[in-house]
Tab-separated table of C-alpha atoms and ligand atoms in Angstrom:
chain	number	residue	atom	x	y	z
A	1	UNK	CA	-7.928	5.227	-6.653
A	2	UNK	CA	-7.051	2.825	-9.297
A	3	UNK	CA	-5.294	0.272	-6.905
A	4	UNK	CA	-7.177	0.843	-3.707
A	5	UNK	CA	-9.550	-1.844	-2.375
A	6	UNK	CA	-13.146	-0.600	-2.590
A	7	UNK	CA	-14.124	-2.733	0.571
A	8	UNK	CA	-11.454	-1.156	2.633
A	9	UNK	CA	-11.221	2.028	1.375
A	10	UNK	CA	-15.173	2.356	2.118
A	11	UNK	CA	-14.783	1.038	5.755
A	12	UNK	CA	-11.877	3.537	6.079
A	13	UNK	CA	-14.247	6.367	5.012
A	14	UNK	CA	-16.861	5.579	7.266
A	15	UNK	CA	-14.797	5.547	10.166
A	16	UNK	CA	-14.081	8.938	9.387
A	17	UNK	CA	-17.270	9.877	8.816
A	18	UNK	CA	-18.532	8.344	11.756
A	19	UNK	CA	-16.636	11.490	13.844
A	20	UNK	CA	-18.835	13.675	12.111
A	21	UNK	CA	-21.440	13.368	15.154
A	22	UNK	CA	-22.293	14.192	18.844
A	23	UNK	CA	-20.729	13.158	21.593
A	24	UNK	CA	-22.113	9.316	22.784
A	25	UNK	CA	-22.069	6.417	21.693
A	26	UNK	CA	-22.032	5.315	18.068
A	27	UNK	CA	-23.034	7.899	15.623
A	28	UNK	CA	-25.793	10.715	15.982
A	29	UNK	CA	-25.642	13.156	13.438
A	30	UNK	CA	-29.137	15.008	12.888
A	31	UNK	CA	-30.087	17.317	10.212
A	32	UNK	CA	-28.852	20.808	9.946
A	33	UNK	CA	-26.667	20.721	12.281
A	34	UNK	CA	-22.690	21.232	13.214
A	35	UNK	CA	-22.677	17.485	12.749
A	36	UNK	CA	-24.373	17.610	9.352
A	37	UNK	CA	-22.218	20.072	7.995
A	38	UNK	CA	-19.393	18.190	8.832
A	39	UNK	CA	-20.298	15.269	6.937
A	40	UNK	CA	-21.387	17.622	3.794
A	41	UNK	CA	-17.497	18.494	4.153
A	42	UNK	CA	-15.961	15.004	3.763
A	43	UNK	CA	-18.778	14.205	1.410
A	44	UNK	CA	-17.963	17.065	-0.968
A	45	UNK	CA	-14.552	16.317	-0.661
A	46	UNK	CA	-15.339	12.529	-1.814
A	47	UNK	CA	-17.494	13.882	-4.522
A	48	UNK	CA	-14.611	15.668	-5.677
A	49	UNK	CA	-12.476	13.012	-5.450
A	50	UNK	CA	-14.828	11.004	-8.050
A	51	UNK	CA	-14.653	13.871	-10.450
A	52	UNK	CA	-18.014	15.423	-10.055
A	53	UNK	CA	-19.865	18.594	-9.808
A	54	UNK	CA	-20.715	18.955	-6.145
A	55	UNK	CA	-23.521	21.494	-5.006
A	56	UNK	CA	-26.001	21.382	-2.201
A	57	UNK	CA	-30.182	22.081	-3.180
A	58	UNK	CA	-32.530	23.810	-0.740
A	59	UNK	CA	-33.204	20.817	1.205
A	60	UNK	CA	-30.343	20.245	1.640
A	61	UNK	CA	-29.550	17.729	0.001
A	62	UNK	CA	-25.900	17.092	-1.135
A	63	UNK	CA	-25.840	16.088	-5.213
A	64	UNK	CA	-22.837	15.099	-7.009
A	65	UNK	CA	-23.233	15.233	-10.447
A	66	UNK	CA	-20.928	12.934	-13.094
A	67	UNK	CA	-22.427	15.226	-16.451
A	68	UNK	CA	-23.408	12.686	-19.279
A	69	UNK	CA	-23.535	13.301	-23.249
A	70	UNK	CA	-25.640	16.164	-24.156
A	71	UNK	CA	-29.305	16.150	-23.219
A	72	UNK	CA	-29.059	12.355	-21.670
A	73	UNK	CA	-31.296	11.140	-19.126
A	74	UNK	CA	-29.388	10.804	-15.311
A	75	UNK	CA	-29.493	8.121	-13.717
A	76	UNK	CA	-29.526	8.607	-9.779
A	77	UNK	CA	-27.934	6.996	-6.632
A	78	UNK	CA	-27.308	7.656	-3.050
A	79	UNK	CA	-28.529	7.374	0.141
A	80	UNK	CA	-29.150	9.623	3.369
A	81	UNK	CA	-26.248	11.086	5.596
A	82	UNK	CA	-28.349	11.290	8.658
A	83	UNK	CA	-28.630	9.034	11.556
A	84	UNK	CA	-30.736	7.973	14.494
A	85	UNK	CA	-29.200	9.027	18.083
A	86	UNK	CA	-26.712	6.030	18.862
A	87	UNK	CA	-27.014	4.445	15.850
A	88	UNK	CA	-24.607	2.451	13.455
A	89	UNK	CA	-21.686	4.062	11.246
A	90	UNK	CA	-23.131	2.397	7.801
A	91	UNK	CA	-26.986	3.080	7.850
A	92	UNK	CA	-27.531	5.725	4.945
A	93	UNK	CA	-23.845	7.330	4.590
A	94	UNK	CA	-23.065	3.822	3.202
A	95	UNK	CA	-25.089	4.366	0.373
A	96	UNK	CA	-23.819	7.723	-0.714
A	97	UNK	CA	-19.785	6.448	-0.156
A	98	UNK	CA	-20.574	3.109	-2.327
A	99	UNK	CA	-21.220	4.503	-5.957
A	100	UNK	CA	-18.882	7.156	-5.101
A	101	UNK	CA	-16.610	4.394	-5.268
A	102	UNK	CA	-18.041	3.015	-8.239
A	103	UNK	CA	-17.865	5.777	-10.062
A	104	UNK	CA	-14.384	6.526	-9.090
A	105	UNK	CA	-13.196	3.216	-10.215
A	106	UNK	CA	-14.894	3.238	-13.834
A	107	UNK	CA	-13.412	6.612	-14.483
A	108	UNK	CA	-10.161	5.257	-13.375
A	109	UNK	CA	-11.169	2.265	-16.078
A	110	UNK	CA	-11.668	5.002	-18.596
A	111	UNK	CA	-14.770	3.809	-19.082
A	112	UNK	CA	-17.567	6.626	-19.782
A	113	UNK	CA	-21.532	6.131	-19.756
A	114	UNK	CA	-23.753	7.418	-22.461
A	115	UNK	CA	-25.965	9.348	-19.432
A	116	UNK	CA	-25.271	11.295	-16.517
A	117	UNK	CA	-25.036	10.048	-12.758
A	118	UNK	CA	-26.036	12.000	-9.540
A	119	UNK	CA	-25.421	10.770	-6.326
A	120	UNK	CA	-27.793	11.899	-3.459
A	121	UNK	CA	-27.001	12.831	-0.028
A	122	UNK	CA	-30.279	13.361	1.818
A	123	UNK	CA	-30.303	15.306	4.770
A	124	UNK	CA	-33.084	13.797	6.663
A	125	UNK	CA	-34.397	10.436	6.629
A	126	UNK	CA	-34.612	9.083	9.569
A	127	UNK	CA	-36.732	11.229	10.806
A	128	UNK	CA	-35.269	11.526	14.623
A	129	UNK	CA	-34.743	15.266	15.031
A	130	UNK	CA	-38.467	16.768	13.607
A	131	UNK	CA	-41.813	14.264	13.493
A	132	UNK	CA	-41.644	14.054	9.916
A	133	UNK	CA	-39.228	12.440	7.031
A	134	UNK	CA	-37.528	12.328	3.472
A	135	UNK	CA	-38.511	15.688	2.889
A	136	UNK	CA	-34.886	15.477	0.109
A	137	UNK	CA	-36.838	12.567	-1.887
A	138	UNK	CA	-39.959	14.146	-1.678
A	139	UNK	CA	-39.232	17.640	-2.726
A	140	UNK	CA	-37.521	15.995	-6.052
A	141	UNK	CA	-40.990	14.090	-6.248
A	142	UNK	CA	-43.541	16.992	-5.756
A	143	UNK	CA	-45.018	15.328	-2.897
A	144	UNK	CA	-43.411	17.181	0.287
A	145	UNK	CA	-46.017	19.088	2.224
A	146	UNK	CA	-44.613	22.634	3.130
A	147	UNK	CA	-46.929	22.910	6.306
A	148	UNK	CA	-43.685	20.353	7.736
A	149	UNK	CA	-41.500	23.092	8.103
A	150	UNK	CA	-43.972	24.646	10.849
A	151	UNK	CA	-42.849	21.120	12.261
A	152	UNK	CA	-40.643	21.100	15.703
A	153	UNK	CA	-38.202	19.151	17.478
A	154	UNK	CA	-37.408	18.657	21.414
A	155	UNK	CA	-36.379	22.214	21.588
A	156	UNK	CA	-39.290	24.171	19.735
A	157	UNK	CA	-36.676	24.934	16.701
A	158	UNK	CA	-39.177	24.605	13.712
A	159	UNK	CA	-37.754	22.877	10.353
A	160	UNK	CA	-37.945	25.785	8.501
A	161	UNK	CA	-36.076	28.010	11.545
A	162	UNK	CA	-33.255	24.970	11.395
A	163	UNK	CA	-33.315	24.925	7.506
A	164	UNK	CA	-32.860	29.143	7.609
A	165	UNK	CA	-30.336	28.727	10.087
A	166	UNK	CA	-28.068	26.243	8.578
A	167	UNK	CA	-28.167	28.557	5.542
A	168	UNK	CA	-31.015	27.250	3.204
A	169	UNK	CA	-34.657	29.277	2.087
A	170	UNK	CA	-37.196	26.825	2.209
A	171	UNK	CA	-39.492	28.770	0.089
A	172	UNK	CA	-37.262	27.213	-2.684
A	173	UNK	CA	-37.963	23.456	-2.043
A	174	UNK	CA	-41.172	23.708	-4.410
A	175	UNK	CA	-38.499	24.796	-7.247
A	176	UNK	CA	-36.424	21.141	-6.604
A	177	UNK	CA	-39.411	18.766	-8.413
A	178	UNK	CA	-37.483	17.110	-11.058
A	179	UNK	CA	-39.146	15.730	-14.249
A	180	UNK	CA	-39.079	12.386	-14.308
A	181	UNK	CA	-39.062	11.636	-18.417
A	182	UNK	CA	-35.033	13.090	-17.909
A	183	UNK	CA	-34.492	10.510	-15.165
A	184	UNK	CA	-33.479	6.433	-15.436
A	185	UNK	CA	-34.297	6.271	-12.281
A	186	UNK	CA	-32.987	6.025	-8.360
A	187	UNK	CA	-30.733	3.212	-7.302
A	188	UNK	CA	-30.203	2.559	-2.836
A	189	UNK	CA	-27.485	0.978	-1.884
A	190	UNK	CA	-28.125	0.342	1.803
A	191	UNK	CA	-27.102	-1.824	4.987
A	192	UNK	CA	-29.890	-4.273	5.178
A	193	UNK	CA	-30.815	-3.801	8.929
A	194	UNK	CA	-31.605	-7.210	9.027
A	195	UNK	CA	-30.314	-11.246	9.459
A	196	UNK	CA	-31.284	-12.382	6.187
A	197	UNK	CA	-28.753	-11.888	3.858
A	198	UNK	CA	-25.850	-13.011	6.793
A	199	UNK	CA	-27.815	-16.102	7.321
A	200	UNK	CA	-27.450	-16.847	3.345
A	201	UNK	CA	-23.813	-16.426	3.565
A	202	UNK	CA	-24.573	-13.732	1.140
A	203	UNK	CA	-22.963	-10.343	0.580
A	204	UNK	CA	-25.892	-8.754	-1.257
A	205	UNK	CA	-29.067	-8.847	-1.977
A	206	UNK	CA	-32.191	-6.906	-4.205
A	207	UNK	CA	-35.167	-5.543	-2.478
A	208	UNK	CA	-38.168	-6.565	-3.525
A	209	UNK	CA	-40.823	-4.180	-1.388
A	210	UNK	CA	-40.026	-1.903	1.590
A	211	UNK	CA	-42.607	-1.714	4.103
A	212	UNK	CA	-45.299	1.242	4.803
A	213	UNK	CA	-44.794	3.664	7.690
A	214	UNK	CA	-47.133	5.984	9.949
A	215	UNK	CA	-46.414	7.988	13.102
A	216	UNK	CA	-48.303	9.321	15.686
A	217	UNK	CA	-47.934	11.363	18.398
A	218	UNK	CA	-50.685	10.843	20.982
A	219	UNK	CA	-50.530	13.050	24.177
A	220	UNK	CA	-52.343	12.252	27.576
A	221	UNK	CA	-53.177	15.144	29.802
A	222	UNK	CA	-54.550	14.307	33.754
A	223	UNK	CA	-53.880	16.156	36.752
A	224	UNK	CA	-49.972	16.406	38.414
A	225	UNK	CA	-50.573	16.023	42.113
A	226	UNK	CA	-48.948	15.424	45.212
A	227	UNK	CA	-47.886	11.479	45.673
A	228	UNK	CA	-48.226	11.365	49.250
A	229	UNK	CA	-51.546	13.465	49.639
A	230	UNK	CA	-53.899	11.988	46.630
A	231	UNK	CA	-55.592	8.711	46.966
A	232	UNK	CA	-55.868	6.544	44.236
A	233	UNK	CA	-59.276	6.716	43.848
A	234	UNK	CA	-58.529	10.407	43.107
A	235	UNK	CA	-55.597	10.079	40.773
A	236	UNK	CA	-55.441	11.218	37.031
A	237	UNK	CA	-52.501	9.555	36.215
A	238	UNK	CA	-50.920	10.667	32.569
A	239	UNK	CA	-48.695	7.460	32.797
A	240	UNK	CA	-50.736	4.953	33.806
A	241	UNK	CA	-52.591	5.812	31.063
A	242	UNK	CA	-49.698	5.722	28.920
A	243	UNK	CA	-48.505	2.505	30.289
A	244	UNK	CA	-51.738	0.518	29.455
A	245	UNK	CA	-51.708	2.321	26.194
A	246	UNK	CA	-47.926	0.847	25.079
A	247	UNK	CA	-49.343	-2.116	26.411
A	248	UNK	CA	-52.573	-1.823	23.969
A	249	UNK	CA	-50.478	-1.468	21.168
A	250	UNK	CA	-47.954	-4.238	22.031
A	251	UNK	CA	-50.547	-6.737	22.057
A	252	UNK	CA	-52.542	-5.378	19.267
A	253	UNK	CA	-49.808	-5.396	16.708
A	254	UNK	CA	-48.739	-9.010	18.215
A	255	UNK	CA	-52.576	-10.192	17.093
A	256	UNK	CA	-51.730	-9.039	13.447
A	257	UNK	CA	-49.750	-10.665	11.275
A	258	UNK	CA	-47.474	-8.530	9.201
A	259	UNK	CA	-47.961	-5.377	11.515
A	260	UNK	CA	-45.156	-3.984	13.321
A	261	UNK	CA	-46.223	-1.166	16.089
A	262	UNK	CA	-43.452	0.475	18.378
A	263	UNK	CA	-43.797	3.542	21.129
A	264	UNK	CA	-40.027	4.690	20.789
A	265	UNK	CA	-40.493	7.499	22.841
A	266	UNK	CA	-42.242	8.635	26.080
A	267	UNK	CA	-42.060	12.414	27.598
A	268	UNK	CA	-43.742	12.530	31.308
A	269	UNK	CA	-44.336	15.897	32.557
A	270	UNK	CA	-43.605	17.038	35.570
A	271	UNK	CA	-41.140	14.093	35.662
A	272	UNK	CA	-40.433	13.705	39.542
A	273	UNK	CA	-40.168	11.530	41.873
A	274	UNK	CA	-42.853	12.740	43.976
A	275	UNK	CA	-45.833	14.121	41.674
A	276	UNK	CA	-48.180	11.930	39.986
A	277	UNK	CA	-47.372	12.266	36.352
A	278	UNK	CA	-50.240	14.837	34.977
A	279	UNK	CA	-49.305	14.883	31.268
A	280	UNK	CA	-47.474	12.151	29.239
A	281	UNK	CA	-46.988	12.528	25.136
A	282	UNK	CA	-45.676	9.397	23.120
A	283	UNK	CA	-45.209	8.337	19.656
A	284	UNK	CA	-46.275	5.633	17.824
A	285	UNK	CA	-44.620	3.973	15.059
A	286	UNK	CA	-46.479	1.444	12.473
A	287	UNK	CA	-45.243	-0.345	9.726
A	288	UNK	CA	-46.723	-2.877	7.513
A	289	UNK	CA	-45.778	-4.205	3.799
A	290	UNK	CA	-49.800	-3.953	2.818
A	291	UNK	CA	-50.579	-0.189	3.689
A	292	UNK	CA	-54.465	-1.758	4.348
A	293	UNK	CA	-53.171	-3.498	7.277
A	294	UNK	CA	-51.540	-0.430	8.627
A	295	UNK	CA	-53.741	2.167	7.831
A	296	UNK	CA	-56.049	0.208	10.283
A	297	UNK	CA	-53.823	-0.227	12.621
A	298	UNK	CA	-53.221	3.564	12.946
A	299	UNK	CA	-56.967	4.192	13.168
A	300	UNK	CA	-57.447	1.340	15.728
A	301	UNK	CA	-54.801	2.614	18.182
A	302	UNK	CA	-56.350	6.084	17.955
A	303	UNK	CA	-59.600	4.470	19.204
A	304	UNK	CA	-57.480	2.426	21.809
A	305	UNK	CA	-55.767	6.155	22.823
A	306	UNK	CA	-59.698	7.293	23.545
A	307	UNK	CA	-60.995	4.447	25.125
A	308	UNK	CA	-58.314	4.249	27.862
A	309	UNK	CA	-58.591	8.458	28.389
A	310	UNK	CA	-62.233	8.416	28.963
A	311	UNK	CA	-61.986	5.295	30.967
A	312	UNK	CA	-59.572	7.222	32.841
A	313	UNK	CA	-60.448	11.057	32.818
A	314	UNK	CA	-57.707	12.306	30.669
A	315	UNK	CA	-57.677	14.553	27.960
A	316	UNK	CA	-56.462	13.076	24.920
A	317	UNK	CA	-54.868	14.445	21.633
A	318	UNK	CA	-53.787	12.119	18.822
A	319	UNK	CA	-51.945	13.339	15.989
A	320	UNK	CA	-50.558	11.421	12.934
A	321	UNK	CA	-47.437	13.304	11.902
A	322	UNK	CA	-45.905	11.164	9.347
A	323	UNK	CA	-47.183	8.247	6.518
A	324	UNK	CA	-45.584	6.933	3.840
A	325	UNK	CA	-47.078	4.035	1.782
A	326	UNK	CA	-45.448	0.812	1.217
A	327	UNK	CA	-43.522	0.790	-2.678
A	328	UNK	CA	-42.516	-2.044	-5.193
A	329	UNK	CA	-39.383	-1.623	-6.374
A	330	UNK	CA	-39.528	-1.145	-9.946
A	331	UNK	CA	-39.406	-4.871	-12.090
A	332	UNK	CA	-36.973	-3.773	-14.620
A	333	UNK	CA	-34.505	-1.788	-12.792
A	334	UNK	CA	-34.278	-4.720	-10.080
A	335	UNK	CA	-33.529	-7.247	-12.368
A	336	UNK	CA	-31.178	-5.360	-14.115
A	337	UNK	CA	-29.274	-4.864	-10.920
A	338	UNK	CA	-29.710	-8.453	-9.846
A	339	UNK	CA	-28.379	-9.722	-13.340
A	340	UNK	CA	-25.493	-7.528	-12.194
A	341	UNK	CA	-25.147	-8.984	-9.415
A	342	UNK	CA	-24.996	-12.439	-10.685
A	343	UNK	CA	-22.185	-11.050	-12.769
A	344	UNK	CA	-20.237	-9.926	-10.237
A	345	UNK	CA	-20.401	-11.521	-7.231
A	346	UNK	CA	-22.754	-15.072	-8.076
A	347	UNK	CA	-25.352	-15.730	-5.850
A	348	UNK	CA	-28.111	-12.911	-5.109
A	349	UNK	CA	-31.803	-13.512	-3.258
A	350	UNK	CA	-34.608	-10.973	-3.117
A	351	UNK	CA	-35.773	-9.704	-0.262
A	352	UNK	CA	-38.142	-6.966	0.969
A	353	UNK	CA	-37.154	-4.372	3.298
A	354	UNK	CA	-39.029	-4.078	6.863
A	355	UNK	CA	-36.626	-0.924	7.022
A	356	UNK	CA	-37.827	2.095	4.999
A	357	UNK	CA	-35.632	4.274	2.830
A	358	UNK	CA	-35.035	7.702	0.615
A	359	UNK	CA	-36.219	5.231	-2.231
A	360	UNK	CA	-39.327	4.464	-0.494
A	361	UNK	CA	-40.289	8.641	-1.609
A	362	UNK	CA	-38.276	8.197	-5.035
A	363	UNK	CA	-40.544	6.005	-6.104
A	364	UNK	CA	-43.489	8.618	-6.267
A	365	UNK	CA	-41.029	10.253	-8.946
A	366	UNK	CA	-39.340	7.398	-11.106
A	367	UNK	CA	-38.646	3.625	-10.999
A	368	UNK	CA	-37.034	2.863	-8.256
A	369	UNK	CA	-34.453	-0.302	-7.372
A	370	UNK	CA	-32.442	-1.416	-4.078
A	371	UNK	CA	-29.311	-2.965	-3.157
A	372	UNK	CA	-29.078	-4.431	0.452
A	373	UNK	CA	-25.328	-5.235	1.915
A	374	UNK	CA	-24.877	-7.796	4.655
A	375	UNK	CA	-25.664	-6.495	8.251
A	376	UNK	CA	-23.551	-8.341	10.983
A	377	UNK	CA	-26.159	-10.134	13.136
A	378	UNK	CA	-29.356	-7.787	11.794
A	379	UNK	CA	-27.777	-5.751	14.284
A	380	UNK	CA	-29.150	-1.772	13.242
A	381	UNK	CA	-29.874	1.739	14.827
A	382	UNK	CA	-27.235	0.301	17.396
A	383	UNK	CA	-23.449	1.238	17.466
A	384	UNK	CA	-22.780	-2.172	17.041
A	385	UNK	CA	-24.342	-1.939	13.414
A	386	UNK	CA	-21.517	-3.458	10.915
A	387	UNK	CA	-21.143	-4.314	7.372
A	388	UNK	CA	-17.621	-6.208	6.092
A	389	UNK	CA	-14.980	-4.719	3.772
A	390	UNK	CA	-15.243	-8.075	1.933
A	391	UNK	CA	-19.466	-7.274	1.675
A	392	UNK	CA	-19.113	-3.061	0.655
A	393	UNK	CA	-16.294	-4.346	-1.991
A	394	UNK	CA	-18.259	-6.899	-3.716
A	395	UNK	CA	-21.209	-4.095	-3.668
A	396	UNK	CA	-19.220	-1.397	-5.033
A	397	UNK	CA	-18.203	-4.303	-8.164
A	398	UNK	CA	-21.935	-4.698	-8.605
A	399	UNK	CA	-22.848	-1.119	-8.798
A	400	UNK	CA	-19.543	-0.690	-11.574
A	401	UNK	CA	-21.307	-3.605	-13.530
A	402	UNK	CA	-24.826	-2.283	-12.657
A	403	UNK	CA	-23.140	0.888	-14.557
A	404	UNK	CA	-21.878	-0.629	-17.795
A	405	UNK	CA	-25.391	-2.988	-18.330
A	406	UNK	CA	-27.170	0.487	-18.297
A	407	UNK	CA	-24.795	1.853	-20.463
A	408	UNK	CA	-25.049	-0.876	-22.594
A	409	UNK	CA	-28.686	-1.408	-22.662
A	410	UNK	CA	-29.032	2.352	-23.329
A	411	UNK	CA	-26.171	1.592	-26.599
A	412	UNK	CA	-28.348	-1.399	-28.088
B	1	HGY	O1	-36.700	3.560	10.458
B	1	HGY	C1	-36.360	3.126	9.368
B	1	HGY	O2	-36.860	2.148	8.870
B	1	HGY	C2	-35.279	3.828	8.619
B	1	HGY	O3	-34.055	3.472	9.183
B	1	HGY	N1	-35.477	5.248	8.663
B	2	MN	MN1	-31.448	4.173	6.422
B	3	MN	MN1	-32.237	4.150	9.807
């Protein structure tokens, strides 16, 4: 690799990986499936490429290993190979093909580090396919909940069926905690899903904080009927309800500052023309950098989810499937990578992330630091999502000097 461009050689992988996905628009490619293994292919082959050890863990999760001196800590990297349906060709994968690069290059230097790298693949972070997330950070942390994998997606596959399927035993995942005195911690290089860094004319930046997450599912049951024989003084309508509920939340997370609340998704049963809906079931999404302010939030919409289905004679259930609390980004480790940054490319800024991340769930096992990459626009989860060659090459020179600083504050 020792005369290829970083920048372009990165955009050329992506393009490639990019097929690895459904049919559609931009890029969907969910966990354990055809599309996932697809990607573990050209990953692997990558891996390879950068001289490591490649091997896939019970969650999946795809770990190239660069083996240090004996008994030295590892330091790790990477990112998540998944995607939302439609999204961009850089979110996640981008973070696994940077240091792949990096390390490629530094070998190619003949330079070797005094402790070992891994760099992470993570099946499943988005969280699109099952109602539930980073279960590849957090069985390395200890903290993944095994009553997930009775978890189910659109078509009643549970995780665990989808994890058996593509070829992994989930009763292993408890086995993957990792001990964190052998570790020097987990570095994301990521898109950064957001205008800042563009509108700095800069093409990276260190994250300072990534925001808190909860989702709920909250499901509205009322009574299908005909549409041309019930008045609507009769009328249990599952949508209505659902519609003044969106509506609830819209204005309630307007009336906080720092809260972000979304309904992404809406299922209306018996979806037709000419029945009055008698069961809806949405989810709601809630984010916050100050886990406080969310944590109320989630509470307050549950009450708002009652309120409007006694008002109106539904049957409510509200279930929160998925939290994950707000994390600092570890002190040292960031400005280690920003003084790398300096070095290599000049000008830096700190920013937090309103995105979460793998690191987000890395942090309950070691420090944890981020790298954010220009985003054209902000534009992200969209197929028009785009980082520049110029931006992933003057990344993949930070992470090679992020590299030799460790290595040579580990030598002093
Ligand atoms: O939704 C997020 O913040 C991330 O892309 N999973
Ligand atoms: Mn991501
Ligand atoms: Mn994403």
């Amino acid at each position: 690799m020792a005369d290829i461009d970083p920048g372009r050689e990165a955009a050329r992988r992506l393009d490639r990986i990019a097929q690895a996905s459904e049919a559609g628009a931009g890029v969907t490619r969910l966990p354990f499936t055809a599309q996932h293994r697809a990607a573990v292919e050209l990953i692997s082959t990558w891996m390879q490429d950068a001289g490591l050890a490649v091997r896939m863990d019970a969650a999946g999760t795809l770990i190239g290993r660069q083996e240090g001196p004996d008994g030295a800590a590892t330091l790790l990297m990477g990112s998540h190979q998944d995607s939302v349906r439609n999204g961009g060709a850089f979110d996640g994968i981008m973070g696994v093909i940077l240091p792949l690069l990096a390390l490629e290059s530094l070998r190619d230097m003949g330079v070797s580090l005094p402790f070992a790298v891994e760099v992470l693949a993570f099946a499943d972070e988005e969280g699109v396919r099952f109602p539930t997330a980073l279960m590849g950070p957090r069985t390395l942390a200890g903290t993944f909940d095994m009553s997930a994998l009775d978890l189910r997606d659109a078509n009643g596959t549970s995780l665990g069926q989808a994890m058996r399927e593509y070829g992994l035993d989930p009763t292993d995942l408890p086995g993957l905690r990792r001990d964190p005195r052998t570790l020097l911690g987990y570095v994301e290089t990521h898109i950064e899903q957001g205008p800042v860094l563009q509108h700095e004319g800069l093409p990276v930046g260190i994250v300072t904080a990534i925001c808190g997450i909860e989702r709920h599912i909250v499901t509205l049951t009322g009574q299908a009927a005909h549409a041309g024989t019930t008045p609507m003084s009769l009328r249990r309508d599952a949508l209505a309800g659902a519609a003044e509920l969106v509506l609830a939340v819209e204005s309630h997370a307007a009336g906080v500052p720092g809260l972000l609340a979304t309904v992404g998704q809406l299922s209306i049963e018996p979806n037709v023309v000419n029945a009055v809906p008698g069961r809806t079931s949405l989810t709601i999404e809630v984010r916050a950098p100050d886990d406080g302010t969310r944590e109320a939030a989630g509470r307050e919409i549950t009450a708002m989810a009652r309120d409007i289905a006694t008002r109106r004679q539904l049957a409510v259930v509200s279930e929160r499937t998925y939290a994950q609390p707000a994390t600092r980004c570890d002190p040292d480790l960031s400005d280690r990578l920003e003084k790398a940054a300096r070095r290599a490319v000049g000008q830096t800024v700190r920013l937090a992330s309103g995105a979460t991340h793998d690191a987000s769930a890395m942090a309950d096992l070691c420090p944890v630091a981020m790298l954010f990459v220009a985003c054209r626009d902000g534009v992200s989860h969209n197929p028009r999502e785009h980082a520049s060659a110029s931006a992933m090459g003057q990344a993949v020179l930070v992470l090679k000097e992020f590299l030799r600083q460790t290595a040579a504050d580990l030598s002093s």
